Amino acid sequence: MAVDARQKIGVTDLAIALPKMVTEVPSLLRGVAGFTRKPTHKASIGKVFQDVAAKRGSHAFVRFEGESTSYADANALVNQYAHVFEDLGVQRGDVVGVLSKNRPEALFAALAAVKLGATAGMLNYNQRGDVLEHSLEILSAKVLVLDESAHDALDSLDTAPEALPMKKLAELAKKQSTSNPSVTAEILAKEKAFYIFTSGTTGMPKASLMSHFRWLKSMSGLGNMGVRLRGDDVIYCALPLYHNNALTVTLSSVLAGGATMAIGKQFSVSNFWEDVRINKATAFTYIGELCRYLLTQPKKDSDRDNTIKLVVGNGLRPEIWDEFTERFGIERVAEFYGASECNIAFVNALNMKKTAGICPLPYAVVEYDEESGKAKRGKNGKLLKVGSGEVGLLLSKVTDRAPFDGYSDDDASEKKLIRDGFKDGDCWFDTGDLVRKQGWMHVAFVDRLGDTFRWKGENVATTQVEGALGGHPAVDGAVVYGVDIDGTDGKAGMAAVTLREGETFDGKAVAAHLYDKLPTYAVPLFVRVVETLEQTSTFKSQKVALRKLGYGDNEDSELYVLRGKSGGYDKAYDGYVDEVAAGKAPSSK
């Protein structure tokens, strides 16, 4: 659970914050106007992009390693990509897969797809083997665009699909027209725009659908009303482009303000501020882990000597909020709450401390069962709301104005819905997240429930990791869960395993097996070897007990810790947890 969280938002807080918003009224009004948009309107990401490009042609749209591409040049190249896709058979409703590390061409390929009315399937280049194969099967892409530097992901497959290398795409694009595709103006807001892969409880990734409508709502709510970039702003994003904080939050904020998006090749704690300087950034996008890593670096007299005035993201922990903003001279924090599949979002539009902000759309914070993680119902069969200042399960109401786009799997979509919650016929999306109800439509994120936990800014599905562990010949059974480590964001992966008769735990072999089967961030940091694992209907109860025990001492089991790919799992030692908290553990390499 988060500590030092702000309990409530009061009238005094609003009285202090609201007068400061006077100069932001034009942006706020544009945001309000955006909420009048309907799913049936002809409105899309591609149309927004080319309209901004028509107005801001010579202004920098993307900056990468100090080099800029103007709006006009970017739009021309995106159009050429789109015409290449058309020649390859891509039509409205098809999918274009993008498997790429961070580079402008990946963003251009995604924009080209949505300009055609196709869906850009943003693949996680950390995925390997069965997991990547599953994701590719979900997409069934007409064209798969491949960044050559991400080819090792395809190398992990027994049979790799045909892909279009970016170098080849660039060659083909040179022969194409730079004109806007005619179909772009006809695309409806309700049509599919992006597939963002999110780990679910099924053990394999789910493709969360982002419609143009929901992305445009993000532009209105987060971009216009929350982030409020201006034309001369440059927002730096070192998060992967397959991450919604990059593709939705950052991009929509840039287009809302006609600003510049500086793409970081990857996050490097030691080079972060230098990359900010090179790209002349005035803002950056974060996840909580990124902020914590920046704080682990030795203090310098020059810490406040930077151009950053605004940061936008989620997961800035309450206990480091003041330290972070004061050390680096951050004037405004646009903390938000949202999820790839969630139909609403909160944003700290009023620049208050230790809150995920406000949401004007209907939601509820309700009582929940600690073991099942499900919403509780009262004697009348209806849900029970918590009081102001209390923690509960966050639900968002599904309406015509706030539809649930769902996943590519209809059954998985239905499992996330709660029907007849407060009134017969109503429908609510279960976020699976605990928040503190702060009052005045504000909440603070507290924790994540269920069989998915977040680590290194990525969702980890426990059953996916359990499946990988179960595939090792020495492992008989496995239970995977997330555990808290003070000073870190999210939860570190931990597994309790039983061994087959006659087998011993070979830490190097097990680690090598997991690194081969899982993304690096999903490999558990801790493994507890136990005698038995209960496999009855009360299995969940034991999982709760194991989570509470965490990495504490237990005479009936042996605890191992991850020492990286080369070191594998080794006997637990004093100081390992502190190393993880400081970002110095071998497990992070």
Coordinates of C-alpha atoms in Angstrom, one line a residue:
M1 CA 0.0 0.0 0.0
A2 CA 1.2 3.5 -0.7
V3 CA 2.0 5.6 2.4
D4 CA 1.9 9.3 3.1
A5 CA -1.0 9.6 0.6
R6 CA -3.1 12.8 0.7
Q7 CA -6.3 11.8 2.5
K8 CA -8.7 14.4 1.2
I9 CA -9.0 17.4 -1.2
G10 CA -10.7 20.4 0.6
V11 CA -12.3 23.7 -0.4
T12 CA -9.2 25.6 0.6
D13 CA -7.2 23.5 -1.9
L14 CA -9.6 24.5 -4.7
A15 CA -9.6 28.1 -3.6
I16 CA -5.8 28.2 -4.0
A17 CA -5.6 26.3 -7.2
L18 CA -8.5 27.7 -9.3
P19 CA -7.3 31.3 -9.7
K20 CA -4.0 30.1 -11.1
M21 CA -6.0 28.5 -14.0
V22 CA -7.2 31.8 -15.5
T23 CA -4.4 31.8 -18.2
E24 CA -5.2 28.2 -19.1
V25 CA -8.9 28.9 -20.0
P26 CA -8.5 28.7 -23.8
S27 CA -6.9 25.2 -23.6
L28 CA -9.6 24.1 -21.0
L29 CA -12.4 25.3 -23.3
R30 CA -10.9 23.3 -26.2
G31 CA -10.9 20.3 -23.9
V32 CA -14.5 20.8 -22.9
A33 CA -15.5 21.2 -26.6
G34 CA -13.8 17.9 -27.3
F35 CA -16.1 16.0 -25.0
T36 CA -19.1 17.0 -27.2
R37 CA -17.6 14.7 -29.9
K38 CA -19.7 11.6 -30.5
P39 CA -18.5 8.1 -31.7
T40 CA -20.3 8.5 -35.0
H41 CA -18.5 11.8 -35.8
K42 CA -15.9 11.8 -38.6
A43 CA -12.9 12.4 -36.3
S44 CA -9.7 10.4 -36.1
I45 CA -6.1 10.5 -35.0
G46 CA -4.8 10.8 -38.5
K47 CA -7.2 13.7 -39.3
V48 CA -6.0 15.5 -36.2
F49 CA -2.4 15.0 -37.1
Q50 CA -2.7 16.2 -40.7
D51 CA -4.8 19.2 -39.6
V52 CA -2.1 20.2 -37.1
A53 CA 0.5 19.6 -39.7
A54 CA -1.3 22.0 -42.1
K55 CA -1.2 24.7 -39.4
R56 CA 2.2 24.1 -38.0
G57 CA 4.1 22.9 -41.1
S58 CA 7.5 24.3 -40.4
H59 CA 7.4 23.6 -36.6
A60 CA 9.2 20.5 -35.2
F61 CA 6.9 17.6 -34.7
V62 CA 9.4 14.9 -33.7
R63 CA 12.9 15.3 -32.3
F64 CA 15.2 12.3 -31.9
E65 CA 18.8 12.4 -30.6
G66 CA 18.8 16.2 -31.3
E67 CA 17.6 15.9 -34.9
S68 CA 14.1 17.3 -35.8
T69 CA 11.4 16.4 -38.3
S70 CA 8.9 19.2 -39.1
Y71 CA 5.1 18.6 -39.0
A72 CA 5.0 19.0 -42.8
D73 CA 7.9 16.6 -43.5
A74 CA 6.5 14.1 -41.0
N75 CA 3.0 14.2 -42.6
A76 CA 4.5 13.8 -46.0
L77 CA 6.5 10.7 -44.9
V78 CA 3.5 9.3 -43.0
N79 CA 1.4 9.6 -46.2
Q80 CA 4.1 7.8 -48.2
Y81 CA 4.1 5.0 -45.7
A82 CA 0.4 4.8 -45.9
H83 CA 0.5 4.5 -49.7
V84 CA 3.1 1.7 -49.4
F85 CA 0.7 -0.1 -47.0
E86 CA -2.1 0.4 -49.5
D87 CA 0.0 -1.2 -52.3
L88 CA 0.5 -4.2 -49.9
G89 CA -3.2 -4.7 -49.6
V90 CA -3.9 -2.8 -46.3
Q91 CA -7.5 -1.5 -46.2
R92 CA -9.8 0.1 -43.7
G93 CA -10.3 -2.4 -40.8
D94 CA -7.1 -4.3 -41.4
V95 CA -4.2 -4.4 -38.9
V96 CA -0.6 -3.2 -39.3
G97 CA 1.8 -4.7 -36.8
V98 CA 4.7 -2.6 -35.6
L99 CA 7.6 -4.4 -33.9
S100 CA 10.1 -1.7 -33.2
K101 CA 12.3 -0.1 -30.6
N102 CA 12.0 3.7 -30.0
R103 CA 12.6 5.6 -33.2
P104 CA 10.5 8.2 -35.2
E105 CA 9.8 5.7 -38.0
A106 CA 7.8 3.5 -35.6
L107 CA 5.5 6.4 -34.8
F108 CA 5.3 7.3 -38.4
A109 CA 4.2 3.7 -39.3
A110 CA 1.5 3.8 -36.6
L111 CA 0.2 7.1 -37.9
A112 CA 0.2 5.8 -41.5
A113 CA -1.9 2.8 -40.4
V114 CA -4.5 4.9 -38.6
K115 CA -4.7 7.3 -41.5
L116 CA -5.9 4.4 -43.7
G117 CA -8.5 3.4 -41.1
A118 CA -6.3 0.4 -40.2
T119 CA -5.4 -0.5 -36.6
A120 CA -1.8 -0.2 -35.5
G121 CA -0.8 -3.2 -33.4
M122 CA 2.0 -2.0 -31.2
L123 CA 4.0 -5.1 -30.2
N124 CA 6.2 -5.3 -27.2
Y125 CA 9.8 -6.0 -28.5
N126 CA 10.6 -7.7 -25.1
Q127 CA 8.3 -10.5 -25.8
R128 CA 9.7 -13.9 -26.8
G129 CA 8.7 -17.3 -28.0
D130 CA 5.1 -18.4 -27.2
V131 CA 4.2 -15.0 -25.8
L132 CA 5.2 -13.2 -29.0
E133 CA 3.6 -15.8 -31.1
H134 CA 0.4 -15.4 -29.2
S135 CA 0.4 -11.7 -29.7
L136 CA 1.1 -12.0 -33.4
E137 CA -1.8 -14.4 -33.8
I138 CA -4.1 -12.0 -32.1
L139 CA -3.2 -9.2 -34.5
S140 CA -3.3 -11.3 -37.7
A141 CA -1.6 -8.3 -39.3
K142 CA -1.8 -7.7 -43.0
V143 CA 1.7 -6.1 -42.8
L144 CA 4.2 -6.4 -40.0
V145 CA 6.7 -3.5 -39.9
L146 CA 10.0 -4.6 -38.3
D147 CA 12.7 -2.4 -36.8
E148 CA 15.9 -4.4 -37.7
S149 CA 17.3 -3.8 -34.2
A150 CA 14.3 -5.7 -32.8
H151 CA 14.9 -8.8 -35.0
D152 CA 16.0 -10.9 -32.1
A153 CA 12.4 -11.0 -30.9
L154 CA 11.4 -12.8 -34.2
D155 CA 14.5 -15.0 -33.9
S156 CA 12.9 -16.5 -30.7
L157 CA 10.0 -18.0 -32.8
D158 CA 10.1 -21.4 -34.4
T159 CA 8.6 -20.0 -37.5
A160 CA 8.9 -16.2 -38.0
P161 CA 6.2 -14.4 -40.0
E162 CA 7.1 -12.4 -43.1
A163 CA 8.0 -8.8 -42.1
L164 CA 8.6 -5.5 -43.8
P165 CA 12.0 -4.1 -42.6
M166 CA 12.0 -0.4 -42.0
K167 CA 14.9 0.1 -44.5
K168 CA 12.8 -1.5 -47.2
L169 CA 9.7 0.5 -46.1
A170 CA 11.8 3.7 -46.5
E171 CA 13.0 2.6 -50.0
L172 CA 9.4 1.9 -51.1
A173 CA 8.1 5.1 -49.6
K174 CA 10.4 7.3 -51.8
K175 CA 8.4 6.3 -54.9
Q176 CA 5.0 7.2 -53.3
S177 CA 2.9 10.3 -53.3
T178 CA 3.0 12.7 -50.3
S179 CA -0.7 13.4 -50.6
N180 CA -3.1 12.7 -47.7
P181 CA -5.1 9.5 -48.2
S182 CA -8.7 10.3 -49.1
V183 CA -10.0 7.8 -46.6
T184 CA -8.6 9.7 -43.6
A185 CA -11.4 12.3 -43.8
E186 CA -14.0 9.5 -43.7
I187 CA -12.9 7.6 -40.6
L188 CA -15.4 7.6 -37.7
A189 CA -14.3 8.1 -34.1
K190 CA -15.7 4.8 -33.1
E191 CA -13.4 2.8 -35.4
K192 CA -10.3 1.0 -34.1
A193 CA -7.0 2.9 -33.9
F194 CA -4.4 1.0 -31.8
Y195 CA -3.9 -2.4 -30.1
I196 CA -1.9 -2.0 -27.0
F197 CA -0.8 -5.3 -25.4
T198 CA -1.5 -5.6 -21.7
S199 CA -0.8 -8.6 -19.5
G200 CA -4.0 -10.2 -18.2
T201 CA -4.9 -13.0 -15.9
T202 CA -5.0 -15.6 -18.6
G203 CA -1.3 -16.1 -18.7
M204 CA -0.9 -14.5 -22.1
P205 CA -1.1 -10.9 -23.2
K206 CA -4.4 -9.4 -24.2
A207 CA -4.7 -6.9 -27.0
S208 CA -6.4 -3.8 -25.5
L209 CA -8.3 -1.8 -28.1
M210 CA -7.9 1.9 -28.3
S211 CA -10.5 3.5 -30.5
H212 CA -10.1 6.9 -32.1
F213 CA -12.9 8.1 -29.9
R214 CA -11.2 7.1 -26.7
W215 CA -7.8 8.5 -27.9
L216 CA -9.5 11.8 -28.8
K217 CA -11.1 11.9 -25.4
S218 CA -7.6 11.6 -23.9
M219 CA -6.5 14.5 -26.1
S220 CA -9.4 16.6 -24.7
G221 CA -9.1 15.5 -21.1
L222 CA -5.4 14.9 -20.6
G223 CA -3.9 16.9 -23.4
N224 CA -6.1 20.1 -23.4
M225 CA -7.3 20.1 -19.8
G226 CA -4.5 18.4 -17.9
V227 CA -1.1 18.7 -19.6
R228 CA -1.8 21.9 -21.6
L229 CA 1.4 22.0 -23.7
R230 CA 2.0 25.2 -25.7
G231 CA 3.5 25.5 -29.2
D232 CA 7.0 26.1 -27.9
D233 CA 7.0 23.1 -25.6
V234 CA 9.1 20.0 -26.2
I235 CA 8.0 16.9 -24.2
Y236 CA 10.6 14.2 -23.9
C237 CA 9.5 10.6 -23.8
A238 CA 11.9 7.7 -23.2
L239 CA 9.1 5.2 -22.5
P240 CA 8.5 2.5 -25.2
L241 CA 6.2 3.6 -28.0
Y242 CA 4.2 0.5 -27.4
H243 CA 3.3 2.0 -24.0
N244 CA 0.1 4.1 -23.7
N245 CA 2.0 6.8 -21.9
A246 CA 3.9 7.4 -25.1
L247 CA 1.4 6.6 -27.8
T248 CA -1.7 8.1 -26.2
V249 CA -0.8 10.5 -23.4
T250 CA 2.4 12.1 -25.0
L251 CA 1.3 12.1 -28.6
S252 CA -2.2 13.5 -27.8
S253 CA -0.7 16.2 -25.6
V254 CA 1.7 17.2 -28.4
L255 CA -1.0 17.4 -31.0
A256 CA -3.4 19.2 -28.7
G257 CA -0.8 22.0 -28.2
G258 CA 1.0 21.9 -31.6
A259 CA 4.1 21.1 -29.6
T260 CA 7.1 18.8 -30.2
M261 CA 7.6 15.2 -29.1
A262 CA 11.2 14.3 -28.3
I263 CA 11.6 10.5 -28.5
G264 CA 14.3 8.9 -26.3
K265 CA 16.0 5.8 -27.7
Q266 CA 15.6 4.2 -24.3
F267 CA 15.5 5.2 -20.6
S268 CA 19.0 5.7 -19.2
V269 CA 19.2 7.0 -15.7
S270 CA 22.8 8.2 -16.2
N271 CA 22.1 9.9 -19.5
F272 CA 18.6 11.2 -18.9
W273 CA 19.3 14.8 -18.1
E274 CA 21.8 15.0 -21.0
D275 CA 19.2 13.7 -23.4
V276 CA 16.8 16.3 -22.0
R277 CA 19.3 19.0 -22.7
I278 CA 20.2 17.8 -26.2
N279 CA 16.5 17.7 -27.1
K280 CA 15.8 21.1 -25.5
A281 CA 12.9 19.5 -23.6
T282 CA 10.6 21.6 -21.3
A283 CA 8.6 18.6 -20.1
F284 CA 8.9 14.8 -19.9
T285 CA 6.7 11.8 -19.6
Y286 CA 7.2 9.4 -16.7
I287 CA 6.2 6.3 -14.8
G288 CA 6.9 6.2 -11.1
E289 CA 9.9 3.9 -11.5
L290 CA 11.6 6.5 -13.7
C291 CA 11.3 9.2 -11.1
R292 CA 12.6 6.9 -8.3
Y293 CA 15.6 6.0 -10.4
L294 CA 16.4 9.6 -11.0
L295 CA 16.4 10.2 -7.3
T296 CA 18.9 7.4 -6.7
Q297 CA 21.6 9.3 -8.5
P298 CA 24.1 11.3 -6.4
K299 CA 22.9 14.8 -5.7
K300 CA 24.5 17.6 -7.7
D301 CA 24.5 21.4 -7.4
S302 CA 23.2 21.5 -10.9
D303 CA 20.1 19.3 -10.3
R304 CA 17.8 22.2 -10.7
D305 CA 19.7 23.6 -13.7
N306 CA 17.5 22.1 -16.3
T307 CA 14.7 23.2 -18.7
I308 CA 12.0 21.0 -17.3
K309 CA 9.0 22.7 -15.9
L310 CA 6.3 20.1 -16.3
V311 CA 6.1 16.3 -15.9
V312 CA 3.2 14.1 -16.9
G313 CA 2.7 10.5 -16.0
N314 CA 1.5 8.0 -13.4
G315 CA 2.9 6.4 -10.3
L316 CA 4.8 9.2 -8.7
R317 CA 4.7 7.9 -5.1
P318 CA 3.4 10.3 -2.4
E319 CA 6.4 9.7 -0.2
I320 CA 8.9 11.0 -2.9
W321 CA 6.6 13.6 -4.5
D322 CA 8.0 16.6 -2.6
E323 CA 11.6 15.4 -2.8
F324 CA 11.4 14.9 -6.5
T325 CA 9.8 18.2 -7.4
E326 CA 12.0 20.2 -5.1
R327 CA 15.3 18.6 -6.1
F328 CA 14.8 19.0 -9.8
G329 CA 12.8 22.3 -9.7
I330 CA 9.6 20.8 -11.2
E331 CA 6.9 23.5 -11.2
R332 CA 3.9 21.3 -12.2
V333 CA 3.1 17.6 -12.0
A334 CA 0.3 16.3 -14.3
E335 CA -0.1 13.0 -12.5
F336 CA -2.9 10.9 -14.0
Y337 CA -4.6 7.6 -13.5
G338 CA -5.6 5.5 -16.5
A339 CA -5.1 2.1 -18.1
S340 CA -4.9 0.7 -21.6
E341 CA -8.4 -0.7 -21.4
C342 CA -10.0 1.7 -19.0
N343 CA -12.7 4.0 -20.4
I344 CA -12.0 7.0 -18.2
A345 CA -9.0 8.8 -16.8
F346 CA -8.1 11.1 -14.0
V347 CA -5.6 14.0 -14.3
N348 CA -4.1 16.4 -11.8
A349 CA -5.2 19.4 -13.8
L350 CA -5.1 21.7 -10.7
N351 CA -1.4 20.9 -9.8
M352 CA -2.2 19.6 -6.4
K353 CA 0.2 17.4 -4.5
K354 CA -0.1 13.7 -4.1
T355 CA -3.2 13.1 -6.2
A356 CA -4.0 11.4 -9.5
G357 CA -6.5 14.3 -10.1
I358 CA -10.0 14.7 -11.2
C359 CA -12.4 12.9 -13.6
P360 CA -15.6 14.5 -14.8
L361 CA -17.0 11.2 -16.0
P362 CA -19.0 8.8 -13.8
Y363 CA -17.1 6.4 -11.6
A364 CA -17.4 4.8 -8.2
V365 CA -15.0 3.7 -5.4
V366 CA -16.5 0.6 -3.7
E367 CA -15.8 -1.9 -1.0
Y368 CA -14.0 -5.1 -2.1
D369 CA -13.1 -8.6 -0.9
E370 CA -9.4 -8.8 0.0
E371 CA -9.1 -12.4 -1.0
S372 CA -11.0 -12.5 -4.3
G373 CA -10.3 -8.8 -5.2
K374 CA -13.9 -8.5 -6.4
A375 CA -16.4 -5.8 -5.5
K376 CA -18.6 -6.6 -2.5
R377 CA -22.4 -6.4 -2.7
G378 CA -24.7 -5.6 0.2
K379 CA -27.7 -7.4 1.4
N380 CA -29.8 -5.9 -1.4
G381 CA -27.3 -7.2 -4.0
K382 CA -25.9 -3.8 -4.9
L383 CA -22.4 -2.4 -4.6
L384 CA -21.2 -0.5 -1.6
K385 CA -19.5 2.9 -1.9
V386 CA -16.7 3.9 0.4
G387 CA -16.5 7.3 2.2
S388 CA -14.3 10.2 1.4
G389 CA -10.7 9.5 2.6
E390 CA -11.2 5.8 2.4
V391 CA -9.6 3.2 0.1
G392 CA -11.7 1.1 -2.3
L393 CA -11.9 -0.6 -5.7
L394 CA -12.2 1.8 -8.6
L395 CA -15.0 1.2 -11.1
S396 CA -15.8 3.3 -14.2
K397 CA -19.3 3.5 -15.6
V398 CA -19.8 2.2 -19.1
T399 CA -22.0 4.6 -21.2
D400 CA -22.4 5.8 -24.7
R401 CA -20.1 8.7 -23.9
A402 CA -17.6 6.4 -22.2
P403 CA -17.8 3.1 -23.9
F404 CA -15.6 0.1 -23.0
D405 CA -13.6 -0.8 -26.1
G406 CA -12.6 -4.1 -24.6
Y407 CA -10.0 -6.6 -25.8
S408 CA -9.7 -8.7 -28.9
D409 CA -11.1 -11.5 -26.8
D410 CA -14.9 -11.0 -26.1
D411 CA -14.9 -13.4 -23.1
A412 CA -12.0 -11.5 -21.5
S413 CA -13.9 -8.2 -22.1
E414 CA -17.0 -9.5 -20.4
K415 CA -15.1 -10.7 -17.3
K416 CA -14.0 -7.1 -16.6
L417 CA -17.6 -5.8 -16.5
I418 CA -19.9 -5.6 -13.4
R419 CA -23.6 -5.4 -14.3
D420 CA -26.5 -4.2 -12.2
G421 CA -24.1 -2.6 -9.8
F422 CA -26.2 0.2 -8.3
K423 CA -29.3 0.1 -10.5
D424 CA -30.8 -2.6 -12.7
G425 CA -29.3 -2.4 -16.2
D426 CA -26.2 -0.3 -15.3
C427 CA -22.7 -1.5 -16.3
W428 CA -19.3 -0.8 -14.7
F429 CA -15.7 -1.6 -15.7
D430 CA -13.7 -3.2 -13.0
T431 CA -10.2 -1.5 -13.1
G432 CA -8.7 -4.0 -10.6
D433 CA -7.1 -1.0 -8.9
L434 CA -7.4 0.4 -5.4
V435 CA -7.7 4.1 -5.0
R436 CA -8.3 6.5 -2.2
K437 CA -11.4 8.6 -2.6
Q438 CA -10.2 12.2 -1.9
G439 CA -13.3 14.2 -2.5
W440 CA -14.2 16.8 -5.2
M441 CA -13.9 14.1 -7.9
H442 CA -10.2 13.4 -7.0
V443 CA -8.6 10.1 -6.2
A444 CA -5.1 8.8 -5.4
F445 CA -3.8 5.5 -6.7
V446 CA -3.0 3.0 -3.9
D447 CA -2.4 -0.5 -5.2
R448 CA -3.3 -3.1 -7.9
L449 CA -5.4 -6.2 -7.2
G450 CA -5.8 -9.5 -8.9
D451 CA -3.4 -11.8 -10.8
T452 CA -1.6 -9.0 -12.5
F453 CA 1.0 -6.7 -10.9
R454 CA 3.1 -4.0 -12.3
W455 CA 6.9 -3.9 -12.3
K456 CA 9.4 -1.7 -14.2
G457 CA 6.3 0.1 -15.7
E458 CA 5.1 -3.2 -17.2
N459 CA 2.2 -5.4 -16.4
V460 CA 3.2 -8.9 -15.3
A461 CA 0.6 -11.7 -15.5
T462 CA 1.2 -14.2 -12.7
T463 CA -0.2 -17.1 -14.7
Q464 CA 2.1 -16.4 -17.6
V465 CA 5.1 -16.7 -15.2
E466 CA 3.6 -19.7 -13.5
G467 CA 3.4 -21.4 -16.9
A468 CA 7.0 -20.6 -17.7
L469 CA 8.1 -22.0 -14.3
G470 CA 6.0 -25.1 -14.8
G471 CA 7.8 -25.8 -18.1
H472 CA 11.1 -26.4 -16.2
P473 CA 11.6 -30.2 -15.8
A474 CA 12.5 -29.8 -12.1
V475 CA 9.5 -27.7 -11.1
D476 CA 6.4 -29.5 -10.0
G477 CA 4.2 -26.6 -9.1
A478 CA 4.4 -22.8 -8.9
V479 CA 2.5 -19.8 -7.5
V480 CA 3.6 -16.3 -8.6
Y481 CA 2.7 -13.0 -6.9
G482 CA 3.9 -9.5 -6.5
V483 CA 5.6 -8.2 -3.3
D484 CA 6.2 -4.7 -2.0
I485 CA 9.7 -3.4 -1.7
D486 CA 10.0 -0.1 0.2
G487 CA 11.2 2.7 -2.1
T488 CA 10.1 1.0 -5.3
D489 CA 7.1 1.5 -7.5
G490 CA 4.9 -1.5 -8.4
K491 CA 5.6 -4.9 -7.0
A492 CA 8.6 -7.2 -7.5
G493 CA 7.9 -10.7 -8.8
M494 CA 8.1 -13.6 -6.4
A495 CA 7.4 -17.3 -6.9
A496 CA 6.8 -20.2 -4.5
V497 CA 7.7 -23.5 -6.1
T498 CA 7.7 -27.2 -5.3
L499 CA 10.2 -29.6 -6.9
R500 CA 9.6 -32.9 -8.5
E501 CA 10.7 -36.0 -6.5
G502 CA 14.4 -36.4 -6.6
E503 CA 15.1 -33.0 -8.1
T504 CA 17.1 -30.1 -6.6
F505 CA 16.9 -26.4 -7.3
D506 CA 19.5 -25.3 -9.8
G507 CA 19.3 -21.5 -9.7
K508 CA 21.3 -20.9 -12.8
A509 CA 19.3 -23.4 -14.9
V510 CA 15.9 -22.1 -13.7
A511 CA 16.9 -18.5 -14.4
A512 CA 18.2 -19.3 -17.8
H513 CA 14.9 -21.1 -18.6
L514 CA 12.9 -18.1 -17.4
Y515 CA 15.0 -15.5 -19.3
D516 CA 14.4 -17.6 -22.4
K517 CA 10.6 -17.8 -21.9
L518 CA 9.8 -14.4 -20.4
P519 CA 10.4 -10.7 -20.9
T520 CA 13.2 -9.6 -18.6
Y521 CA 10.9 -7.6 -16.4
A522 CA 8.7 -10.6 -15.8
V523 CA 11.5 -12.9 -14.4
P524 CA 10.8 -13.1 -10.6
L525 CA 13.3 -11.5 -8.3
F526 CA 12.6 -14.0 -5.5
V527 CA 12.0 -17.8 -5.5
R528 CA 10.9 -19.6 -2.4
V529 CA 11.3 -23.4 -2.6
V530 CA 8.5 -25.0 -0.4
E531 CA 7.5 -28.5 0.4
T532 CA 3.8 -28.3 -0.8
L533 CA 1.4 -25.9 -2.5
E534 CA -2.3 -26.3 -1.7
Q535 CA -4.3 -27.0 -4.9
T536 CA -7.8 -26.8 -3.5
S537 CA -10.6 -24.3 -3.7
T538 CA -8.9 -22.3 -1.0
F539 CA -5.8 -21.9 -3.2
K540 CA -6.4 -18.1 -3.2
S541 CA -6.1 -18.0 0.5
Q542 CA -2.7 -19.5 0.5
K543 CA -1.6 -17.0 -2.2
V544 CA -2.6 -14.2 0.2
A545 CA -0.6 -15.8 3.0
L546 CA 2.5 -16.2 0.7
R547 CA 2.2 -12.6 -0.4
K548 CA 2.1 -11.5 3.3
L549 CA 5.2 -13.6 4.1
G550 CA 6.9 -12.0 1.1
Y551 CA 10.7 -12.4 1.3
G552 CA 10.7 -12.7 5.1
D553 CA 12.5 -15.6 6.8
N554 CA 10.7 -18.9 7.0
E555 CA 12.3 -22.1 8.5
D556 CA 10.1 -24.3 6.3
S557 CA 11.4 -23.0 3.0
E558 CA 14.6 -21.9 1.1
L559 CA 14.7 -18.4 -0.4
Y560 CA 16.7 -17.5 -3.5
V561 CA 17.2 -14.2 -5.2
L562 CA 17.9 -13.3 -8.8
R563 CA 21.5 -12.3 -9.6
G564 CA 21.0 -11.6 -13.3
K565 CA 21.3 -13.7 -16.4
S566 CA 24.8 -14.9 -15.6
G567 CA 24.4 -15.3 -11.9
G568 CA 21.0 -16.9 -11.9
Y569 CA 19.3 -17.6 -8.6
D570 CA 21.5 -17.6 -5.5
K571 CA 20.8 -18.0 -1.8
A572 CA 19.2 -14.9 -0.3
Y573 CA 21.6 -12.5 1.4
D574 CA 21.3 -9.5 3.6
G575 CA 21.2 -6.2 1.6
Y576 CA 19.7 -7.6 -1.6
V577 CA 16.4 -5.9 -1.0
D578 CA 18.2 -2.6 -0.5
E579 CA 20.1 -3.1 -3.7
V580 CA 16.8 -3.6 -5.6
A581 CA 15.4 -0.4 -4.0
A582 CA 18.5 1.5 -5.1
G583 CA 18.3 0.1 -8.6
K584 CA 21.7 -1.5 -8.1
A585 CA 20.8 -5.2 -7.8
P586 CA 22.4 -7.6 -10.3
S587 CA 18.8 -8.7 -11.1
S588 CA 18.2 -5.4 -12.9
K589 CA 21.0 -6.0 -15.4

